[in-house]
PDB file of C-alpha atoms in Angstrom:
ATOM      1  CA  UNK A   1     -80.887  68.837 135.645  1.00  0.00           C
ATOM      2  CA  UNK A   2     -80.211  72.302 133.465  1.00  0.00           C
ATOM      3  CA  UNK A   3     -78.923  74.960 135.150  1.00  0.00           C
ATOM      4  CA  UNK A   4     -81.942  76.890 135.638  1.00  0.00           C
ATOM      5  CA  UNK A   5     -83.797  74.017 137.584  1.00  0.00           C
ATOM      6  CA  UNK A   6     -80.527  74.107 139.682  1.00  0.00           C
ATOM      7  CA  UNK A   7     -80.973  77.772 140.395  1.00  0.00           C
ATOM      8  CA  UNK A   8     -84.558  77.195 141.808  1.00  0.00           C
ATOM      9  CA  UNK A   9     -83.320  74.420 143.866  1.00  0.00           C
ATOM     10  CA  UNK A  10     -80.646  76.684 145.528  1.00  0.00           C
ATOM     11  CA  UNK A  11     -83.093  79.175 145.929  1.00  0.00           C
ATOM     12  CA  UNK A  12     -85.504  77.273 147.610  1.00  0.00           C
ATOM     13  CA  UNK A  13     -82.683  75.340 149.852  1.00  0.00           C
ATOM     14  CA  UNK A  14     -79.999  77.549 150.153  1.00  0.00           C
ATOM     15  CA  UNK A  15     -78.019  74.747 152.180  1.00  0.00           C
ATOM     16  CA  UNK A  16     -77.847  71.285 152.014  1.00  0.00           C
ATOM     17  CA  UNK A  17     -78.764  70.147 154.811  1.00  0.00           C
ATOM     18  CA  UNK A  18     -82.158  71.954 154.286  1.00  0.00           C
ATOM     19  CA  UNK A  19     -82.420  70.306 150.883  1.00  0.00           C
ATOM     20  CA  UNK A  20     -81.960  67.054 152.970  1.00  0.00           C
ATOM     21  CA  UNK A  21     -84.802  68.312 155.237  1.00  0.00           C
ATOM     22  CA  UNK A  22     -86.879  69.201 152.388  1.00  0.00           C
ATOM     23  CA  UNK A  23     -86.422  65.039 150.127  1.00  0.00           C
ATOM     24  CA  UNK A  24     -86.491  63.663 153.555  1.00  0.00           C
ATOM     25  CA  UNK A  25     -89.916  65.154 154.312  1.00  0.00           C
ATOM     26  CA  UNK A  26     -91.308  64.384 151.108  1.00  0.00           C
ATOM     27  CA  UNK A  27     -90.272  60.698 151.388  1.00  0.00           C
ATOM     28  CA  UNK A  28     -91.214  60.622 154.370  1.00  0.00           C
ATOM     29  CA  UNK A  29     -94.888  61.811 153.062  1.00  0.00           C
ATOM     30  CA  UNK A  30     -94.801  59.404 150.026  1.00  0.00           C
ATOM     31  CA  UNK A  31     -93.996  56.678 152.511  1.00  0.00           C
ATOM     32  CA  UNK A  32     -96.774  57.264 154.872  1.00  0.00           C
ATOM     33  CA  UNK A  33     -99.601  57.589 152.037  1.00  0.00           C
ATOM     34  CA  UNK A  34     -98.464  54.119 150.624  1.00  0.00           C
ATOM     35  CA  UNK A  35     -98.787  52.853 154.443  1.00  0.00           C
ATOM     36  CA  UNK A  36    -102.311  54.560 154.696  1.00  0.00           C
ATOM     37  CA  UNK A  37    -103.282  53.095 151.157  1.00  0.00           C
ATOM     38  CA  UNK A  38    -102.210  49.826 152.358  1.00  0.00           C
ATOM     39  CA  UNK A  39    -103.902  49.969 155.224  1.00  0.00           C
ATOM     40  CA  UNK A  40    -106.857  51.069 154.012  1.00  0.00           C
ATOM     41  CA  UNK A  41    -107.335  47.964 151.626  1.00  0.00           C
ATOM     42  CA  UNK A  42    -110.162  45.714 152.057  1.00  0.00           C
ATOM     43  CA  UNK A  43    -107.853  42.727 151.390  1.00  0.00           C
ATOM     44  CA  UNK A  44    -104.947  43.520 153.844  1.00  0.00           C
ATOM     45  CA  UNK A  45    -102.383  41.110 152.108  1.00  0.00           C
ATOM     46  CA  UNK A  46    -103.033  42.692 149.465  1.00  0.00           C
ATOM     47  CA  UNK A  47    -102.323  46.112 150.631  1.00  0.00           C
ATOM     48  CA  UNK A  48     -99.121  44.632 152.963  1.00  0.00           C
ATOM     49  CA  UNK A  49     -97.357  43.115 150.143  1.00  0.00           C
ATOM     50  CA  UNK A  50     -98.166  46.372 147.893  1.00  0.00           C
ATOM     51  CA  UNK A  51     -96.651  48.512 150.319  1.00  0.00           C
ATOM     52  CA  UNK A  52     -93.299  46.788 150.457  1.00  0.00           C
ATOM     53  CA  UNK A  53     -93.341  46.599 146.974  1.00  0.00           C
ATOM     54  CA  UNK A  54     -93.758  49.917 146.172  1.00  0.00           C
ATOM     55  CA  UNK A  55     -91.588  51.393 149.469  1.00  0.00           C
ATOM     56  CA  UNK A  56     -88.505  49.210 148.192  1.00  0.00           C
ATOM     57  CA  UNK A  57     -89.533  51.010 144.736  1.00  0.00           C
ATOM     58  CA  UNK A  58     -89.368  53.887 146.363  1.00  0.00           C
ATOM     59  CA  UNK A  59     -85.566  53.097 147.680  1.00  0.00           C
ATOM     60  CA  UNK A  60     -84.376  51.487 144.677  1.00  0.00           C
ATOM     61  CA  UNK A  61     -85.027  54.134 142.589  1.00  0.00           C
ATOM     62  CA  UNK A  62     -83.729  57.121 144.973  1.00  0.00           C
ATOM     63  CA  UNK A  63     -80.289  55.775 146.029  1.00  0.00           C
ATOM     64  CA  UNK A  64     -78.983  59.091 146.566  1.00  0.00           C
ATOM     65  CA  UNK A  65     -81.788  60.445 149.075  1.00  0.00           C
ATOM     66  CA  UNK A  66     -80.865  57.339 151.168  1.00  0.00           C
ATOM     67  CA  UNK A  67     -76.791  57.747 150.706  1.00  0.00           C
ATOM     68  CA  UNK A  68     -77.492  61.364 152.016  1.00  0.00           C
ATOM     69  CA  UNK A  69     -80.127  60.695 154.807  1.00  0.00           C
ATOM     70  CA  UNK A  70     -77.403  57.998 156.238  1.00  0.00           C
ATOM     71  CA  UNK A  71     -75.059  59.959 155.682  1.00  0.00           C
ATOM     72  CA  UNK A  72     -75.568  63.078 158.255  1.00  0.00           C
ATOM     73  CA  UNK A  73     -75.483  63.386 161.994  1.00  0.00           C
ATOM     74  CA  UNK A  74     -79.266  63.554 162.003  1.00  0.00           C
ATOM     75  CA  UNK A  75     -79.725  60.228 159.578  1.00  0.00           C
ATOM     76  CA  UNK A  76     -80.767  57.815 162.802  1.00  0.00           C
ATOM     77  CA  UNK A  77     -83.184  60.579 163.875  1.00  0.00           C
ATOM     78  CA  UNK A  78     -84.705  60.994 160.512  1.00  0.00           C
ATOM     79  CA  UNK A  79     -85.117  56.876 159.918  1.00  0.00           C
ATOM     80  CA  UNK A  80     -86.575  56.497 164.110  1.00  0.00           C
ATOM     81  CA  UNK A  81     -89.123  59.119 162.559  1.00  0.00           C
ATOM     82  CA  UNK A  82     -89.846  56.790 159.751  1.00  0.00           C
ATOM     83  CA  UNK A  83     -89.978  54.014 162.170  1.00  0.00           C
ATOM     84  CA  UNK A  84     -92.408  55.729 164.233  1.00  0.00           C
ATOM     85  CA  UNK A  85     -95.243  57.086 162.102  1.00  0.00           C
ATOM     86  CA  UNK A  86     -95.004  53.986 159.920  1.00  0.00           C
ATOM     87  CA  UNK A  87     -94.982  51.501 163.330  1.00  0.00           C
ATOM     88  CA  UNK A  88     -98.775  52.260 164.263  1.00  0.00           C
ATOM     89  CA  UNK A  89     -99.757  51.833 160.930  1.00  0.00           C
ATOM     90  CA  UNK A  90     -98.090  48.691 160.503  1.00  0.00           C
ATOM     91  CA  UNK A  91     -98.883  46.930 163.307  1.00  0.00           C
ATOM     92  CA  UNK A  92    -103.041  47.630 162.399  1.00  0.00           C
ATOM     93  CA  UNK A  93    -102.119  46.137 159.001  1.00  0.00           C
ATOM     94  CA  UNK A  94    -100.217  42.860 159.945  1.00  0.00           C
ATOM     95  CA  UNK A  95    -103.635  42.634 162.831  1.00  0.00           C
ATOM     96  CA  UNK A  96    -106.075  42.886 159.932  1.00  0.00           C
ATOM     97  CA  UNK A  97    -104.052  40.500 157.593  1.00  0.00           C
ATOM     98  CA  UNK A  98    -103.974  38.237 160.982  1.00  0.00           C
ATOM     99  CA  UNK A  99    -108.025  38.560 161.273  1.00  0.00           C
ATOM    100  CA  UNK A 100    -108.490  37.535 157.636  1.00  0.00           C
ATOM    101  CA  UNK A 101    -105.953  34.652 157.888  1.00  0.00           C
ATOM    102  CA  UNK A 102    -103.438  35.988 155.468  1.00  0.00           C
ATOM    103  CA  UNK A 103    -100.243  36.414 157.142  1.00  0.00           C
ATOM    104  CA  UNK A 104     -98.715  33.771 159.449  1.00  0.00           C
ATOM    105  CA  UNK A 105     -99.721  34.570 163.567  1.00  0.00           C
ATOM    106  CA  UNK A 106     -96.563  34.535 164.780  1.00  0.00           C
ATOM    107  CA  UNK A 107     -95.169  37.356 162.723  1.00  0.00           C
ATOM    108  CA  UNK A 108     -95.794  41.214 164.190  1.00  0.00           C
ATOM    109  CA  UNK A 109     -95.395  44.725 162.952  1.00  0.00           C
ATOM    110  CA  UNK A 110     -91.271  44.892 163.933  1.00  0.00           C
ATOM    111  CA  UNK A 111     -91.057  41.302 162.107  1.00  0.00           C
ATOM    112  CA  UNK A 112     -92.459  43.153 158.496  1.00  0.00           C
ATOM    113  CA  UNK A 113     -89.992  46.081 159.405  1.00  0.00           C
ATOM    114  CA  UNK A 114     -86.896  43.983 159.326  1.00  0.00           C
ATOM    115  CA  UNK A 115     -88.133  42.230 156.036  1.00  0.00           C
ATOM    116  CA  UNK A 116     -88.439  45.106 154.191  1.00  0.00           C
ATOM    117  CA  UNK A 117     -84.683  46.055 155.748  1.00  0.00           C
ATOM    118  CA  UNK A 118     -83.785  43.179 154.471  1.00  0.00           C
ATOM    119  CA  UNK A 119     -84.589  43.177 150.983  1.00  0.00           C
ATOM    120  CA  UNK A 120     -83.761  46.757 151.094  1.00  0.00           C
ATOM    121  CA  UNK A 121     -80.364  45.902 151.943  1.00  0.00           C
ATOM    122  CA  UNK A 122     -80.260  43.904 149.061  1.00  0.00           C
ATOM    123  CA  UNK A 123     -81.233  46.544 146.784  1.00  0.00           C
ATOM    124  CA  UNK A 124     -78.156  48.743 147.434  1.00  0.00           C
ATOM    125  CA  UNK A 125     -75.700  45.293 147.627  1.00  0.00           C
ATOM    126  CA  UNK A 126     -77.473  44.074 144.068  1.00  0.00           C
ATOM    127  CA  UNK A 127     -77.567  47.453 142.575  1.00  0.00           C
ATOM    128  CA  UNK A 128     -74.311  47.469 139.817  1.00  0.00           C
ATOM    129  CA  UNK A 129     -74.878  43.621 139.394  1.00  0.00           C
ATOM    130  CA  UNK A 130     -78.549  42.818 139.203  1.00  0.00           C
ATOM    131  CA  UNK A 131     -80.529  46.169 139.836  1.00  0.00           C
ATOM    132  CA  UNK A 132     -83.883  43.674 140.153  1.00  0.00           C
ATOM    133  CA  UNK A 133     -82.369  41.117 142.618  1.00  0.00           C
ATOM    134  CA  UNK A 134     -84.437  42.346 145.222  1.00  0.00           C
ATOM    135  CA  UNK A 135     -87.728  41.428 143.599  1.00  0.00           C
ATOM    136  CA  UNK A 136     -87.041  37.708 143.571  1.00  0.00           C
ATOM    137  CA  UNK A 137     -85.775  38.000 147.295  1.00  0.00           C
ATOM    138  CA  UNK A 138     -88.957  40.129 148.080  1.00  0.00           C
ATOM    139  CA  UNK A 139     -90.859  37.144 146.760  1.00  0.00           C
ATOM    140  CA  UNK A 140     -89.567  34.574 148.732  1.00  0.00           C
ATOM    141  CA  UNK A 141     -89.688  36.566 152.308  1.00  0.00           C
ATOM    142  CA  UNK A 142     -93.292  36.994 151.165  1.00  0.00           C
ATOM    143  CA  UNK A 143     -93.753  33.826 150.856  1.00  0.00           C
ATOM    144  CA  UNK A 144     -92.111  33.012 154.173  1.00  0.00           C
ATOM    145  CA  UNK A 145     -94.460  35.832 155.182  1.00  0.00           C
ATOM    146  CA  UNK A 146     -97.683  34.055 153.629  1.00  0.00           C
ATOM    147  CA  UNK A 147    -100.072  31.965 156.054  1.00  0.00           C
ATOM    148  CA  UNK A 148    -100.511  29.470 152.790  1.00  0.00           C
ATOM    149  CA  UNK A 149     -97.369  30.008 151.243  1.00  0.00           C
ATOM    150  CA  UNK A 150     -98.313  27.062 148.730  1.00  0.00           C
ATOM    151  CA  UNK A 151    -100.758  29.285 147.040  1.00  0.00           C
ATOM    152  CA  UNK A 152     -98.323  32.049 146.825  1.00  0.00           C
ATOM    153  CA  UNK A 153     -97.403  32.517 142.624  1.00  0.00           C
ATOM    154  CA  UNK A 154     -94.506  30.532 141.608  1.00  0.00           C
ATOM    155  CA  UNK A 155     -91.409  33.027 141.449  1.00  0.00           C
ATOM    156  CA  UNK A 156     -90.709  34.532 138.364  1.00  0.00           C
ATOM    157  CA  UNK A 157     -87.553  36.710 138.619  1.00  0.00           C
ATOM    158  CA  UNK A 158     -84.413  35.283 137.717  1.00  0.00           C
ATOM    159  CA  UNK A 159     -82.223  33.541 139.659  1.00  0.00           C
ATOM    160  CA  UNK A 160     -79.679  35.081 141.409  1.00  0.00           C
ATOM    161  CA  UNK A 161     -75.911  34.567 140.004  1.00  0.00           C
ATOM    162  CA  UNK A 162     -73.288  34.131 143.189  1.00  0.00           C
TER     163      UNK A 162
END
C-alpha cells in the first residue's frame, strides 16, 4: 500500500478499531451475498458446497481481518453476528438440499456451521506449510456431507504430508 492510499485509509478510519468496524462490515456483507447466492440456486448442493468454497476463500485469503476480528474485546460479538444473519439462511439451504435429496437428513444448519469451522481451522493451521490443505479436507467433509457420497468426484488435491 503507498503512502497516499494509507492517508485515505486514516482519513476515513481515524482509529483502528473503526477500521475493524469498517473490514468487519464489509465481510460481513460479502459473506451474506454468497449465502443469498447460494441460497438462491436452483440446485441447492450446488449453491451449499459453493458457498463454503468461496467463504473459506474468503478466510484464506484475508488472514489478517480474521487475526484482528479475534483479536478485540468485541471479536465474539462480531462472529455471533455472523452466526446469526448467516443461521436463517443456512438452515433454508441445508432444507432445500434435504427436499431435493442432496445432502444427508440427519445433518442441520449448526452441523454445516461447524464444517466450515472446521476446515477453516485448517486453513490458518496449514497456512506456512500447505496454503491449499484445506481444499482436499473441504472435499472429504463434503463428501461426508453428500447423500450419495459415491458419486461425489474423486479427490484431486494432494495429499496431505504429516
Amino acid at each position: 500500500m503507498c503512502s497516499s492510499d494509507l492517508g485515505t485509509v486514516y482519513r476515513r478510519f481515524p482509529d483502528k478499531a473503526q477500521l475493524i468496524d469498517g473490514l468487519f462490515e464489509q465481510r460481513l456483507a460479502d459473506l451474506l451475498a454468497l449465502m443469498k447466492a447460494a441460497v438462491a440456486d436452483p440446485d441447492a448442493w450446488h449453491g451449499l458446497t459453493t458457498f463454503l468454497r468461496q467463504a473459506l476463500e474468503l478466510q484464506a485469503a484475508d488472514r489478517g481481518l480474521k487475526d484482528l476480528i479475534h483479536g478485540t474485546p468485541e471479536g465474539l460479538k462480531r462472529v455471533s453476528r455472523i452466526r446469526q444473519g448467516l443461521l436463517p439462511l443456512s438452515a433454508e439451504l441445508v432444507r432445500r438440499a434435504h427436499e431435493q435429496g442432496t445432502l444427508r437428513q440427519d445433518i442441520t444448519a449448526p452441523d454445516f456451521a461447524v464444517a466450515q469451522l472446521m476446515v477453516s481451522t485448517l486453513i490458518d493451521a496449514s497456512r506456512e506449510v500447505q496454503p491449499e490443505l484445506w481444499r482436499r479436507y473441504l472435499a472429504i467433509v463434503l463428501r461426508g456431507l453428500s447423500a450419495d457420497p459415491e458419486a461425489m468426484p474423486p479427490l484431486e488435491i494432494g495429499r496431505a504430508h504429516v
